[in-house]
Short mmCIF file of C-alpha atoms in Angstrom, two decimals:
data_model
loop_
_atom_site.label_atom_id
_atom_site.label_comp_id
_atom_site.label_asym_id
_atom_site.label_seq_id
_atom_site.Cartn_x
_atom_site.Cartn_y
_atom_site.Cartn_z
CA UNK A 1 -1.80 18.42 23.63
CA UNK A 2 -2.65 15.51 21.34
CA UNK A 3 -0.22 14.47 18.60
CA UNK A 4 -1.17 14.64 14.92
CA UNK A 5 0.23 11.90 12.69
CA UNK A 6 0.28 11.60 8.92
CA UNK A 7 0.64 7.89 8.11
CA UNK A 8 0.46 7.28 4.39
CA UNK A 9 1.86 5.14 1.59
CA UNK A 10 3.31 6.49 -1.61
CA UNK A 11 5.03 5.22 -4.72
CA UNK A 12 8.78 5.52 -5.04
CA UNK A 13 8.26 8.62 -7.20
CA UNK A 14 6.03 10.36 -4.63
CA UNK A 15 2.45 9.60 -5.71
CA UNK A 16 -0.38 8.43 -3.44
CA UNK A 17 -2.65 7.43 -6.34
CA UNK A 18 -2.75 7.24 -10.09
CA UNK A 19 -4.15 10.23 -11.97
CA UNK A 20 -7.62 8.62 -12.03
CA UNK A 21 -7.50 8.05 -8.24
CA UNK A 22 -6.74 4.33 -8.51
CA UNK A 23 -4.60 2.99 -5.66
CA UNK A 24 -4.18 -0.62 -6.74
CA UNK A 25 -0.39 -0.20 -6.59
CA UNK A 26 -0.81 -0.40 -2.80
CA UNK A 27 -1.75 -4.06 -3.13
CA UNK A 28 1.80 -5.25 -2.68
CA UNK A 29 2.10 -9.01 -3.31
CA UNK A 30 5.55 -9.12 -1.67
CA UNK A 31 4.25 -7.87 1.67
CA UNK A 32 4.23 -10.37 4.51
CA UNK A 33 1.68 -8.91 6.93
CA UNK A 34 2.82 -11.28 9.68
CA UNK A 35 5.98 -9.22 10.14
CA UNK A 36 4.70 -5.75 9.20
CA UNK A 37 3.06 -4.25 12.29
CA UNK A 38 3.39 -0.56 11.43
CA UNK A 39 -0.35 -0.10 10.89
CA UNK A 40 -1.17 -1.88 14.17
CA UNK A 41 1.41 0.28 15.98
CA UNK A 42 -0.27 3.39 14.61
CA UNK A 43 -3.78 2.23 15.53
CA UNK A 44 -2.71 1.46 19.10
CA UNK A 45 -1.87 5.14 19.55
CA UNK A 46 -4.72 6.97 17.80
CA UNK A 47 -8.35 7.34 18.74
CA UNK A 48 -9.33 9.86 16.07
CA UNK A 49 -9.19 9.76 12.28
CA UNK A 50 -9.52 12.84 10.06
CA UNK A 51 -10.08 12.33 6.34
CA UNK A 52 -11.57 13.96 3.31
CA UNK A 53 -14.78 12.82 1.67
CA UNK A 54 -13.00 11.33 -1.36
CA UNK A 55 -10.87 9.15 0.91
CA UNK A 56 -13.89 8.14 2.97
CA UNK A 57 -15.84 7.15 -0.14
CA UNK A 58 -12.87 5.14 -1.38
CA UNK A 59 -12.62 3.30 1.96
CA UNK A 60 -16.32 2.43 2.27
CA UNK A 61 -17.03 1.76 -1.42
CA UNK A 62 -13.81 0.21 -2.77
CA UNK A 63 -11.32 -0.83 -0.13
CA UNK A 64 -13.56 -2.21 2.63
CA UNK A 65 -17.22 -2.12 1.59
CA UNK A 66 -18.23 -4.82 4.08
CA UNK A 67 -16.48 -3.45 7.16
CA UNK A 68 -15.59 0.10 8.21
CA UNK A 69 -11.98 -0.25 9.43
CA UNK A 70 -12.06 2.68 11.87
CA UNK A 71 -14.97 1.63 14.07
CA UNK A 72 -12.78 1.89 17.19
CA UNK A 73 -11.91 5.51 16.43
CA UNK A 74 -13.90 8.71 16.13
CA UNK A 75 -13.91 9.61 12.44
CA UNK A 76 -14.18 13.15 11.14
CA UNK A 77 -14.97 13.32 7.43
CA UNK A 78 -14.56 16.75 5.83
CA UNK A 79 -17.30 17.30 3.28
CA UNK A 80 -19.39 20.06 1.77
CA UNK A 81 -22.26 17.61 1.22
CA UNK A 82 -24.67 17.18 4.14
CA UNK A 83 -24.62 13.60 5.31
CA UNK A 84 -26.53 11.95 8.15
CA UNK A 85 -24.34 11.02 11.09
CA UNK A 86 -23.34 7.39 11.49
CA UNK A 87 -22.10 6.05 14.85
CA UNK A 88 -18.62 7.47 15.53
CA UNK A 89 -18.53 9.16 12.09
CA UNK A 90 -18.88 12.91 12.04
CA UNK A 91 -19.39 14.60 8.67
CA UNK A 92 -18.18 18.18 9.07
CA UNK A 93 -18.01 21.20 6.81
CA UNK A 94 -15.22 23.31 8.26
CA UNK A 95 -11.61 24.06 7.40
CA UNK A 96 -9.31 21.18 8.28
CA UNK A 97 -6.95 23.46 10.23
CA UNK A 98 -9.78 24.65 12.52
CA UNK A 99 -10.99 21.08 13.05
CA UNK A 100 -7.54 19.72 13.92
CA UNK A 101 -6.75 22.65 16.22
CA UNK A 102 -10.01 21.99 18.08
CA UNK A 103 -9.37 18.22 18.30
CA UNK A 104 -5.81 18.76 19.56
CA UNK A 105 -7.16 20.69 22.55
CA UNK A 106 -9.58 17.90 23.51
CA UNK A 107 -8.61 14.98 25.72
CA UNK A 108 -7.62 11.84 23.89
CA UNK A 109 -4.90 9.99 22.08
CA UNK A 110 -3.32 10.67 18.71
CA UNK A 111 -5.06 12.03 15.62
CA UNK A 112 -4.41 10.26 12.31
CA UNK A 113 -4.63 12.27 9.10
CA UNK A 114 -5.69 10.27 6.02
CA UNK A 115 -6.14 11.86 2.65
CA UNK A 116 -4.71 13.72 -0.26
CA UNK A 117 -2.74 16.90 -0.61
CA UNK A 118 -5.79 19.18 -0.37
CA UNK A 119 -6.24 17.91 3.20
CA UNK A 120 -2.54 17.61 4.01
CA UNK A 121 -1.19 20.92 2.60
CA UNK A 122 -3.14 23.23 4.94
CA UNK A 123 -2.00 21.17 7.95
CA UNK A 124 1.64 21.23 6.80
CA UNK A 125 1.40 24.98 6.19
CA UNK A 126 -0.08 25.52 9.68
CA UNK A 127 2.67 23.28 11.16
CA UNK A 128 0.06 21.03 12.79
CA UNK A 129 1.46 17.62 11.82
CA UNK A 130 3.80 16.32 14.51
CA UNK A 131 4.90 13.06 12.84
CA UNK A 132 5.09 12.03 9.21
CA UNK A 133 5.25 8.27 8.70
CA UNK A 134 5.62 7.59 5.00
CA UNK A 135 5.65 4.07 3.62
CA UNK A 136 7.50 4.08 0.31
CA UNK A 137 6.47 1.21 -1.95
CA UNK A 138 8.81 -0.14 -4.64
CA UNK A 139 6.65 1.06 -7.53
CA UNK A 140 7.23 3.90 -9.96
CA UNK A 141 3.94 5.24 -11.30
CA UNK A 142 5.40 7.88 -13.62
CA UNK A 143 2.62 10.32 -12.73
CA UNK A 144 -0.46 10.63 -10.59
CA UNK A 145 -1.68 12.42 -7.50
CA UNK A 146 1.31 13.67 -5.49
CA UNK A 147 1.57 13.36 -1.73
CA UNK A 148 2.55 17.03 -1.50
CA UNK A 149 1.32 19.58 -4.04
CA UNK A 150 2.37 23.08 -5.07
CA UNK A 151 0.23 24.58 -2.28
CA UNK A 152 2.47 22.93 0.31
CA UNK A 153 4.96 25.37 1.79
CA UNK A 154 8.55 24.43 2.48
CA UNK A 155 8.97 22.81 5.88
CA UNK A 156 12.14 21.38 7.48
CA UNK A 157 11.87 17.94 9.09
CA UNK A 158 13.98 15.76 11.35
CA UNK A 159 14.44 12.11 10.35
CA UNK A 160 13.62 9.94 13.38
CA UNK A 161 13.87 6.51 11.78
CA UNK A 162 14.16 4.65 8.51
CA UNK A 163 13.51 0.94 8.34
CA UNK A 164 12.78 -1.73 5.81
CA UNK A 165 9.97 -4.21 6.36
CA UNK A 166 9.58 -6.64 3.49
CA UNK A 167 10.17 -4.42 0.44
CA UNK A 168 8.63 -1.28 1.97
CA UNK A 169 10.73 1.58 3.37
CA UNK A 170 9.12 3.26 6.37
CA UNK A 171 10.41 6.78 6.92
CA UNK A 172 9.47 8.62 10.10
CA UNK A 173 9.99 12.36 10.28
CA UNK A 174 9.02 14.84 12.95
CA UNK A 175 8.56 18.54 12.56
CA UNK A 176 11.63 20.56 13.32
CA UNK A 177 11.21 22.56 16.49
CA UNK A 178 12.52 26.09 16.09
CA UNK A 179 13.71 28.09 19.04
#
């Protein structure tokens, strides 16, 4: 069965964006990309990306308007708005849990989850995320959009690694297997 990975950055106080959705705090001037290969390591092991429509719009309109960064992966964008298909981009209107369960059963490599808590919480609650890789940036926002919201149920994790690259702490957790 394919592995599901949440790879996401957050502020030191647990926010993935400011209240207005702005993510400019992610532009970390102290980051030396020549020694930070965490993103490349992730991309070498995933062939599918699942994201919400808000995240997709942010990627194609703000972050990378000239180049879609996930052209080598199959992208599934959850949306309630009908959208014409684009090569390797599938706009779907179905619950994220059903989509991820279906994708896990198909042949392939890892599945990367990108998005906010409305996408993440149902997957946490269904215990479908195998690995949580959280990059903690040295910024305190004081408020914003939290990584995990009040809909997220309590879940025990196992810390697999913690490492510092530049001034970013990368924490890797895996779901706790109960017997």
